[in-house]
PDB file of C-alpha atoms in Angstrom:
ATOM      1  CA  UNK X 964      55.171 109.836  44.892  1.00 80.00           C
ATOM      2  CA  UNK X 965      57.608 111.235  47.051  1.00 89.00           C
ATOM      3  CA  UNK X 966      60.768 109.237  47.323  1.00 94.00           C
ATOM      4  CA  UNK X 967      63.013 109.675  50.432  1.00 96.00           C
ATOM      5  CA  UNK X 968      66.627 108.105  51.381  1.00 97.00           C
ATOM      6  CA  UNK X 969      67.177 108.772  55.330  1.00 98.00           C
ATOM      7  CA  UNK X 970      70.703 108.159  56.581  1.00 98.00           C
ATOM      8  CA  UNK X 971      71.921 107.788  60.082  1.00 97.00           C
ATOM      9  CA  UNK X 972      75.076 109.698  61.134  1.00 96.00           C
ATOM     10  CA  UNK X 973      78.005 108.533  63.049  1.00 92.00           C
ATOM     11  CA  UNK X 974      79.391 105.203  61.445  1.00 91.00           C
ATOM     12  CA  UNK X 975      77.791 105.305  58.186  1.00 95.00           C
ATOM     13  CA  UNK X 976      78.130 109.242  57.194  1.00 97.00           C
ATOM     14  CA  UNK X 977      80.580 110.340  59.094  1.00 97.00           C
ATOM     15  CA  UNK X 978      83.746 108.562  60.386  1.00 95.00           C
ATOM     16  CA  UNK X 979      83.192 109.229  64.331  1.00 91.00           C
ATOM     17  CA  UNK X 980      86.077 106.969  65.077  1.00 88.00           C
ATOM     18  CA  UNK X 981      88.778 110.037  64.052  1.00 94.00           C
ATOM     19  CA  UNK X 982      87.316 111.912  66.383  1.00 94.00           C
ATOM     20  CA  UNK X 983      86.174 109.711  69.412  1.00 89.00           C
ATOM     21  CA  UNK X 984      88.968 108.238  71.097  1.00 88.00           C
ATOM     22  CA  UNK X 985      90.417 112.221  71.541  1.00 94.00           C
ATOM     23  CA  UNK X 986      87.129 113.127  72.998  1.00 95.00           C
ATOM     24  CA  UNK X 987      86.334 110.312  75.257  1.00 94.00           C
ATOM     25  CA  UNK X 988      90.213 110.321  76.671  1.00 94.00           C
ATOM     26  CA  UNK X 989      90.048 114.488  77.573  1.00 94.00           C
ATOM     27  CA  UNK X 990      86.839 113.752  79.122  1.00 95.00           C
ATOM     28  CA  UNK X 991      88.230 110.700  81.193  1.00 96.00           C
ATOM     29  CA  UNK X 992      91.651 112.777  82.086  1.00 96.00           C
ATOM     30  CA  UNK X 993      88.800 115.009  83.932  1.00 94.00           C
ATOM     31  CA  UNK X 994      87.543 112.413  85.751  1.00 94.00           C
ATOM     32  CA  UNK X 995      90.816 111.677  86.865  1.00 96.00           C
ATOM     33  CA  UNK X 996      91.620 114.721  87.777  1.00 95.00           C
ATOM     34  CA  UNK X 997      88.807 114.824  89.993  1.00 94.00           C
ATOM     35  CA  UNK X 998      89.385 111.470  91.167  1.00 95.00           C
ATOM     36  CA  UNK X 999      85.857 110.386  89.819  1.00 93.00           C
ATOM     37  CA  UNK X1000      88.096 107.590  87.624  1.00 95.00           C
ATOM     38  CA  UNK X1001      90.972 105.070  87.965  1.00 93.00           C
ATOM     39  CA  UNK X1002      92.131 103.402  85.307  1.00 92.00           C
ATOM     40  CA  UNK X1003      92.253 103.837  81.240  1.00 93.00           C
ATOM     41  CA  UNK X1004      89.577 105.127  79.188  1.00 94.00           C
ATOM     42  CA  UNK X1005      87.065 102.729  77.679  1.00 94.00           C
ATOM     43  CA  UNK X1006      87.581 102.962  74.499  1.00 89.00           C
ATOM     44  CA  UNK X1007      86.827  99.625  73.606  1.00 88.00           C
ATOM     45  CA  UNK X1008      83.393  99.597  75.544  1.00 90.00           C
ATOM     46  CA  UNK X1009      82.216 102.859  73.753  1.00 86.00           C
ATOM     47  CA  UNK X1010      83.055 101.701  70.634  1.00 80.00           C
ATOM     48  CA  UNK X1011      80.675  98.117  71.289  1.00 80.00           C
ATOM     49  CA  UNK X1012      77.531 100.449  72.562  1.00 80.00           C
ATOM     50  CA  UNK X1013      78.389 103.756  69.116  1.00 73.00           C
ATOM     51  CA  UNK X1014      75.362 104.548  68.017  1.00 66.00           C
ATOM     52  CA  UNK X1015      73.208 104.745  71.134  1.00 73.00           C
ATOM     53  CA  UNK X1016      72.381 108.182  72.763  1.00 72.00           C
ATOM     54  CA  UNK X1017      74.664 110.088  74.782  1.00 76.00           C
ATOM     55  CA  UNK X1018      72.533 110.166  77.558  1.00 79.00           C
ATOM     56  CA  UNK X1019      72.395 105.791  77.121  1.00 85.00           C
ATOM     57  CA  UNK X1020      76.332 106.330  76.645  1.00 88.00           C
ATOM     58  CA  UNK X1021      76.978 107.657  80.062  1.00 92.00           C
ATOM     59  CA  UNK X1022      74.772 105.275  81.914  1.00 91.00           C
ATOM     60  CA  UNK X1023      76.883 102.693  80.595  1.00 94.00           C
ATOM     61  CA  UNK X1024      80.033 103.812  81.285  1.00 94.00           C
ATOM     62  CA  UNK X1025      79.761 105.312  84.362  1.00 93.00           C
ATOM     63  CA  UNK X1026      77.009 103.314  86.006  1.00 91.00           C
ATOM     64  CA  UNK X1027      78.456 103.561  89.604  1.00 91.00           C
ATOM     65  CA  UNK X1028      78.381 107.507  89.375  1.00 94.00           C
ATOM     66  CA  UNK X1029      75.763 110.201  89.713  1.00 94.00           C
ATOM     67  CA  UNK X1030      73.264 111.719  87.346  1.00 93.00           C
ATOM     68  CA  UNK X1031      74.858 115.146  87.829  1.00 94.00           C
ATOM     69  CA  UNK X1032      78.558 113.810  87.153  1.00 94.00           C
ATOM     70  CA  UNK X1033      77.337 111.809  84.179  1.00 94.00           C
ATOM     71  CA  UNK X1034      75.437 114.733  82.849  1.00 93.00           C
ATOM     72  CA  UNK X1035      78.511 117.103  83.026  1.00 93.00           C
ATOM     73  CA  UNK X1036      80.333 114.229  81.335  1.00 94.00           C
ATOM     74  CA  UNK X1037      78.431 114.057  78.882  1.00 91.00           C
ATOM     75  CA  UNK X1038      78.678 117.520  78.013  1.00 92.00           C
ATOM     76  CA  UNK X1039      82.387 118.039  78.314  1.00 94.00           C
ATOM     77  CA  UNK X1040      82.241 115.258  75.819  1.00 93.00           C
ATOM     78  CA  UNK X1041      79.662 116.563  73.465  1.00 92.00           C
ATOM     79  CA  UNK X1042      81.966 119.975  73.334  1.00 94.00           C
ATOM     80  CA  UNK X1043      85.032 118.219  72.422  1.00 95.00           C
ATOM     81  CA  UNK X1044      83.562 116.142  69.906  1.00 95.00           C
ATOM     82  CA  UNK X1045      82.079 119.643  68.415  1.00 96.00           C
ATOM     83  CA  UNK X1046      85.566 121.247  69.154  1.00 96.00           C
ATOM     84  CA  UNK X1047      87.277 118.446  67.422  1.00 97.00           C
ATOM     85  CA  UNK X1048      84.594 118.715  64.192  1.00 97.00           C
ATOM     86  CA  UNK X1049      85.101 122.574  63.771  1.00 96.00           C
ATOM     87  CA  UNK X1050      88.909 122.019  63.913  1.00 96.00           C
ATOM     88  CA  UNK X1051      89.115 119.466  60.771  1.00 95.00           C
ATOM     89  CA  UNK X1052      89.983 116.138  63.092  1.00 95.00           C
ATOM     90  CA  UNK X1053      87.208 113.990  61.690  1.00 96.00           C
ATOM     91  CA  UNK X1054      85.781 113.068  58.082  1.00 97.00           C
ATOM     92  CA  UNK X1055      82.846 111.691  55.822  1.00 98.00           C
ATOM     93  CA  UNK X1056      83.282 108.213  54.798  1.00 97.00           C
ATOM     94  CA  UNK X1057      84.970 107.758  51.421  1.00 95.00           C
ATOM     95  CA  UNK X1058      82.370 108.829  48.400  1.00 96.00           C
ATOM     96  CA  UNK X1059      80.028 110.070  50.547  1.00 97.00           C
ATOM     97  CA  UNK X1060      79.480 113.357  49.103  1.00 96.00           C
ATOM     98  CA  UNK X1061      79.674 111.552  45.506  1.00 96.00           C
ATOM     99  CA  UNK X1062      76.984 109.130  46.432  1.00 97.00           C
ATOM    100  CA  UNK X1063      74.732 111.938  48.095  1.00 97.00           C
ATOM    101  CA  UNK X1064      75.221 114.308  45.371  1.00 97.00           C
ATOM    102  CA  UNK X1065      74.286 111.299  42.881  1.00 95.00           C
ATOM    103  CA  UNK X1066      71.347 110.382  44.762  1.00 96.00           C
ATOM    104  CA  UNK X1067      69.995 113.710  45.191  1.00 96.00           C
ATOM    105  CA  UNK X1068      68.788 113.863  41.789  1.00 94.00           C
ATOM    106  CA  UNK X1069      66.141 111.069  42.300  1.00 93.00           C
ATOM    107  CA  UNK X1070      65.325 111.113  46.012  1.00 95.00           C
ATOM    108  CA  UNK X1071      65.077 114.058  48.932  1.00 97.00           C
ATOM    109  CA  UNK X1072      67.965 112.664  51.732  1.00 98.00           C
ATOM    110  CA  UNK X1073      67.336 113.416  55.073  1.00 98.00           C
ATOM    111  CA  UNK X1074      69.349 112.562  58.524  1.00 98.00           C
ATOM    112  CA  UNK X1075      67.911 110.755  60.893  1.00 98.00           C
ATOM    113  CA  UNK X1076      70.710 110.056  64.167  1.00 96.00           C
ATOM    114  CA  UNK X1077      71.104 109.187  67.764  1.00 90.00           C
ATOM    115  CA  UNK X1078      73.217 112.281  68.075  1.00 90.00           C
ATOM    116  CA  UNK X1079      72.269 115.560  69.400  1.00 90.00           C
ATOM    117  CA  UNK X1080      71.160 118.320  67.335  1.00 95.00           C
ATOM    118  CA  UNK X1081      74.506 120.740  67.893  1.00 96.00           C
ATOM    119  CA  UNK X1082      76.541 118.304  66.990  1.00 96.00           C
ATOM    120  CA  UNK X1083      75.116 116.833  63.771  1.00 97.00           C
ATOM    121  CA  UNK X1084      75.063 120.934  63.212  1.00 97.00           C
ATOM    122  CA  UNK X1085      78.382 121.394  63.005  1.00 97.00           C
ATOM    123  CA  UNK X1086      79.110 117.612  60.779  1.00 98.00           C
ATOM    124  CA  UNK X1087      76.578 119.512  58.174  1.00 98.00           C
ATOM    125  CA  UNK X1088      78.064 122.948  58.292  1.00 98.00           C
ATOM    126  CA  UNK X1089      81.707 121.762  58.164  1.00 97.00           C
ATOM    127  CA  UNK X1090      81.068 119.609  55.254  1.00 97.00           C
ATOM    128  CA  UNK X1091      78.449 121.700  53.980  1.00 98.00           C
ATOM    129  CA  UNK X1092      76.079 119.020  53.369  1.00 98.00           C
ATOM    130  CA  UNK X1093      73.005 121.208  53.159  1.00 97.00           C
ATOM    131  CA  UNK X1094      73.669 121.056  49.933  1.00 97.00           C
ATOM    132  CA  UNK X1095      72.250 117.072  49.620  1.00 98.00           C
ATOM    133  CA  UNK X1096      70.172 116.862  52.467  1.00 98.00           C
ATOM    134  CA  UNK X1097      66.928 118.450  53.364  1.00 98.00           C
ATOM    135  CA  UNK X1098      66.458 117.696  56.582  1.00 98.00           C
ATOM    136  CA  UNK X1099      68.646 116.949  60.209  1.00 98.00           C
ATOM    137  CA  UNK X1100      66.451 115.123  62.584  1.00 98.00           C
ATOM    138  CA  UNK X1101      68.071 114.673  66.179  1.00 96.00           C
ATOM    139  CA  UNK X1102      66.580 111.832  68.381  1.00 93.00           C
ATOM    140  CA  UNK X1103      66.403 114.970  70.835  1.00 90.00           C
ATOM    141  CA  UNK X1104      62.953 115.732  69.199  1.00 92.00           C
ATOM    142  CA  UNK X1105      61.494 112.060  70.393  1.00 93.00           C
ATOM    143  CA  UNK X1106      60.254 111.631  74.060  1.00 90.00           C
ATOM    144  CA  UNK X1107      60.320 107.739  73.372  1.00 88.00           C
ATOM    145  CA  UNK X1108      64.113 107.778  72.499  1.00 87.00           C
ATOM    146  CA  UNK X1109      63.226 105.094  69.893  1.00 92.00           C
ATOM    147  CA  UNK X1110      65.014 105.180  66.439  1.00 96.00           C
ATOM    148  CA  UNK X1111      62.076 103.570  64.631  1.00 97.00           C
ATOM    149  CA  UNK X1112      59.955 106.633  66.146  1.00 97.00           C
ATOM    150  CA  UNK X1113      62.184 109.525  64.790  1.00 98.00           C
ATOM    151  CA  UNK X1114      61.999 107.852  60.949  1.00 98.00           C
ATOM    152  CA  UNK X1115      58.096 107.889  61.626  1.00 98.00           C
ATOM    153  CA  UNK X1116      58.466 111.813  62.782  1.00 98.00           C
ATOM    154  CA  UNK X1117      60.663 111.952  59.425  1.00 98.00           C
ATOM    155  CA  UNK X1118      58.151 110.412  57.462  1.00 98.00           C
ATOM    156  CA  UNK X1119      55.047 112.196  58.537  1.00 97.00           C
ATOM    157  CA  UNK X1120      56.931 115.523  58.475  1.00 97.00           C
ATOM    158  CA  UNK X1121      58.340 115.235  54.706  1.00 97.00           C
ATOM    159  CA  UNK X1122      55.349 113.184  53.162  1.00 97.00           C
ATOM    160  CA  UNK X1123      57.773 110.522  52.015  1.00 96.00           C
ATOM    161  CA  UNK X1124      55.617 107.373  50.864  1.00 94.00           C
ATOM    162  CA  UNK X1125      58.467 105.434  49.650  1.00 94.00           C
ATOM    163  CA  UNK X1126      62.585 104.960  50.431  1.00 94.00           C
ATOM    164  CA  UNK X1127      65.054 103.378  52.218  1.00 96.00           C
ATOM    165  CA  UNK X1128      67.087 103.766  55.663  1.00 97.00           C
ATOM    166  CA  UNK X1129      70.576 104.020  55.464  1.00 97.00           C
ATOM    167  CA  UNK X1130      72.592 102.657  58.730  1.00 95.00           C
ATOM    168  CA  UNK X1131      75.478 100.578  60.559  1.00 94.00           C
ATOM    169  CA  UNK X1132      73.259  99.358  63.436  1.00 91.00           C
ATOM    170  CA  UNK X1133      70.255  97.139  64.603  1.00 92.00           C
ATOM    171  CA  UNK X1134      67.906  99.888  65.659  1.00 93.00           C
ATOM    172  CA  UNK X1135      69.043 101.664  61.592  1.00 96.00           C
ATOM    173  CA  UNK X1136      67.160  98.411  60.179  1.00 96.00           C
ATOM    174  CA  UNK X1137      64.680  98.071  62.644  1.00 97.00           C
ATOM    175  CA  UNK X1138      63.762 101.551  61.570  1.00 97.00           C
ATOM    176  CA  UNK X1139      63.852 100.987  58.294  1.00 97.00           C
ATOM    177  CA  UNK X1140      61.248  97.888  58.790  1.00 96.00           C
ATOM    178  CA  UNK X1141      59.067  99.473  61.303  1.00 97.00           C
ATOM    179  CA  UNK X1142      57.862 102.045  58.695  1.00 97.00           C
ATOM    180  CA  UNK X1143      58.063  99.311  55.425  1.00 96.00           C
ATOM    181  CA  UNK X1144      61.041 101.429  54.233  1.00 96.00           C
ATOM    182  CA  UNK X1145      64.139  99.748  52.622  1.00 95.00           C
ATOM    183  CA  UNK X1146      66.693  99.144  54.760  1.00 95.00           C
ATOM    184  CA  UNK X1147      70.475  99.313  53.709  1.00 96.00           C
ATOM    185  CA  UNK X1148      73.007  98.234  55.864  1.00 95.00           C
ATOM    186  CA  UNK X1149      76.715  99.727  55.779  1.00 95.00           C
ATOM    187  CA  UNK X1150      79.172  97.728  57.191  1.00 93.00           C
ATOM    188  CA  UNK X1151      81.995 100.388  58.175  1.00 89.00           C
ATOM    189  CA  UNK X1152      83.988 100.541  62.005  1.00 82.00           C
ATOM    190  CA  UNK X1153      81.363 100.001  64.238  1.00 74.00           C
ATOM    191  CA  UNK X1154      78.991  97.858  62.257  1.00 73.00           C
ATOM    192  CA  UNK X1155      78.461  94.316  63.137  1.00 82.00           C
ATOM    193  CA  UNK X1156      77.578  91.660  60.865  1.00 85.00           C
ATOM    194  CA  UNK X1157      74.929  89.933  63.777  1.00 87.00           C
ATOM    195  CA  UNK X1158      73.127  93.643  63.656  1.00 88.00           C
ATOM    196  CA  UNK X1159      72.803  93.776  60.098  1.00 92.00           C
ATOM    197  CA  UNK X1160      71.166  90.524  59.554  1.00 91.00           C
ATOM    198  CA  UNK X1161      68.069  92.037  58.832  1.00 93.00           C
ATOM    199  CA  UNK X1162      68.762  94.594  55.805  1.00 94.00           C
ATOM    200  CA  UNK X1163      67.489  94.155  52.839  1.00 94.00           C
ATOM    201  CA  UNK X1164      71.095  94.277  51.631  1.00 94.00           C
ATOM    202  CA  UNK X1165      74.458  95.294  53.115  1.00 95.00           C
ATOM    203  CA  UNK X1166      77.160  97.651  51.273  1.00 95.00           C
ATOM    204  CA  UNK X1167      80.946  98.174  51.860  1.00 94.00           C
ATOM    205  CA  UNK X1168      80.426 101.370  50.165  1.00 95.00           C
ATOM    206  CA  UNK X1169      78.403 104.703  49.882  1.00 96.00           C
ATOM    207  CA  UNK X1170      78.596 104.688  46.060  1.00 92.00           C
ATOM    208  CA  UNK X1171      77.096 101.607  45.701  1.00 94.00           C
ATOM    209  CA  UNK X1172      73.349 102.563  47.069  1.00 94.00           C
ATOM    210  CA  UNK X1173      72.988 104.075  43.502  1.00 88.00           C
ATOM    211  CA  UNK X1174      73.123 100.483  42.098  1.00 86.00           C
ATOM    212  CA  UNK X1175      70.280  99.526  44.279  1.00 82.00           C
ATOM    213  CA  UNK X1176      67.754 102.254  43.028  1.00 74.00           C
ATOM    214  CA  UNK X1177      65.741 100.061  40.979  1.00 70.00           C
ATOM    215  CA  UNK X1178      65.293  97.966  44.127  1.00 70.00           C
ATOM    216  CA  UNK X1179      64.874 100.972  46.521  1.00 69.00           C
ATOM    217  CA  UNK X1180      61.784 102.134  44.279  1.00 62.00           C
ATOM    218  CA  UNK X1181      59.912  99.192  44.223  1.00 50.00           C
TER     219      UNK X1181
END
């Protein structure tokens, strides 16, 4: 039986907090400087919507503008948040490469995120994290755009007849229950308690999903 952990990305791997604020605010002193934005950078309403797609992310911030000026946006922002990766500005949540290099003896560890496929790239060659996971699985690859739908993809692709889904957000546990996986929610910067009401159980930290193995295999 082939036994599968599948982690989401930004907020429960990876600390995208370190790295967001500089990236949003260069992207926003372009809009200014194109007069295409008054006021300060919302910070505050990225940071409620982290975790949904970039595409989902513009749209939301910038309802009022074009496609086209939302699409650049978006990938002014993607580049800095690469730049800003490459250059050592963000980091892996405490014990996360102790808790994936622990768990990697019992289960294959995949990624499953909402973020696009060059920049969970560089997260996994920075920290070299090839080393634990098998897999990097963009929501890119999924016409629906559906979290629950890239696990499936996940699932079918790898064989995987039993795990757990590891995430900081609704759609992480919906996923997780959609495809009768166990779902473990991690309640880091962005994580709400109302969106984690669902998990099978909630962790303040990465080391402690190797106490739950018994319970994950089941």
């Amino acid at each position: 039986m082939k036994k599968a952990i599948i982690f989401d990305m930004d907020g429960t791997l990876f600390q995208t907090n370190l790295i967001l604020e500089p990236a949003l605010t260069a992207t926003f002193d372009v809009l200014r400087t194109k007069g295409l934005w008054q006021g300060d950078t919302p910070i505050e309403q990225y940071r409620e919507i982290m975790g949904v797609s970039l595409p989902v992310v513009w749209e939301t911030l910038c309802p009022m503008h074009t496609l086209e000026v939302r699409e650049a946006s978006n990938a002014l922002f993607h580049d800095k948040l690469i730049e800003l990766i490459i250059n050592g500005k963000g980091a892996l949540y405490p014990n996360a490469e102790q808790a994936l290099a622990t768990l990697a003896n019992d289960y294959h560890l995949y990624i499953a995120s909402n973020g696009q496929k060059e920049y969970l790239q560089a997260i996994v060659d920075t920290y070299k994290l090839d080393r634990y996971i098998e897999g990097t699985y963009s929501i890119q690859s999924i016409p629906s755009g559906h979290k629950s739908d890239l696990v499936k993809s996940v699932i079918e692709e790898n064989n995987i007849q039993t795990g757990a889904v590891v995430g900081d957000r609704a759609s992480d546990i919906q996923a997780a229950l959609d495809n009768h996986l166990f779902s473990i929610g991690v309640r880091f910067d962005f994580a709400q308690d109302s969106e984690l009401q669902k998990a099978h159980i909630v962790i303040d930290n990465l080391y402690d999903i190797s106490k739950h193995l018994p319970t994950i295999s089941h």
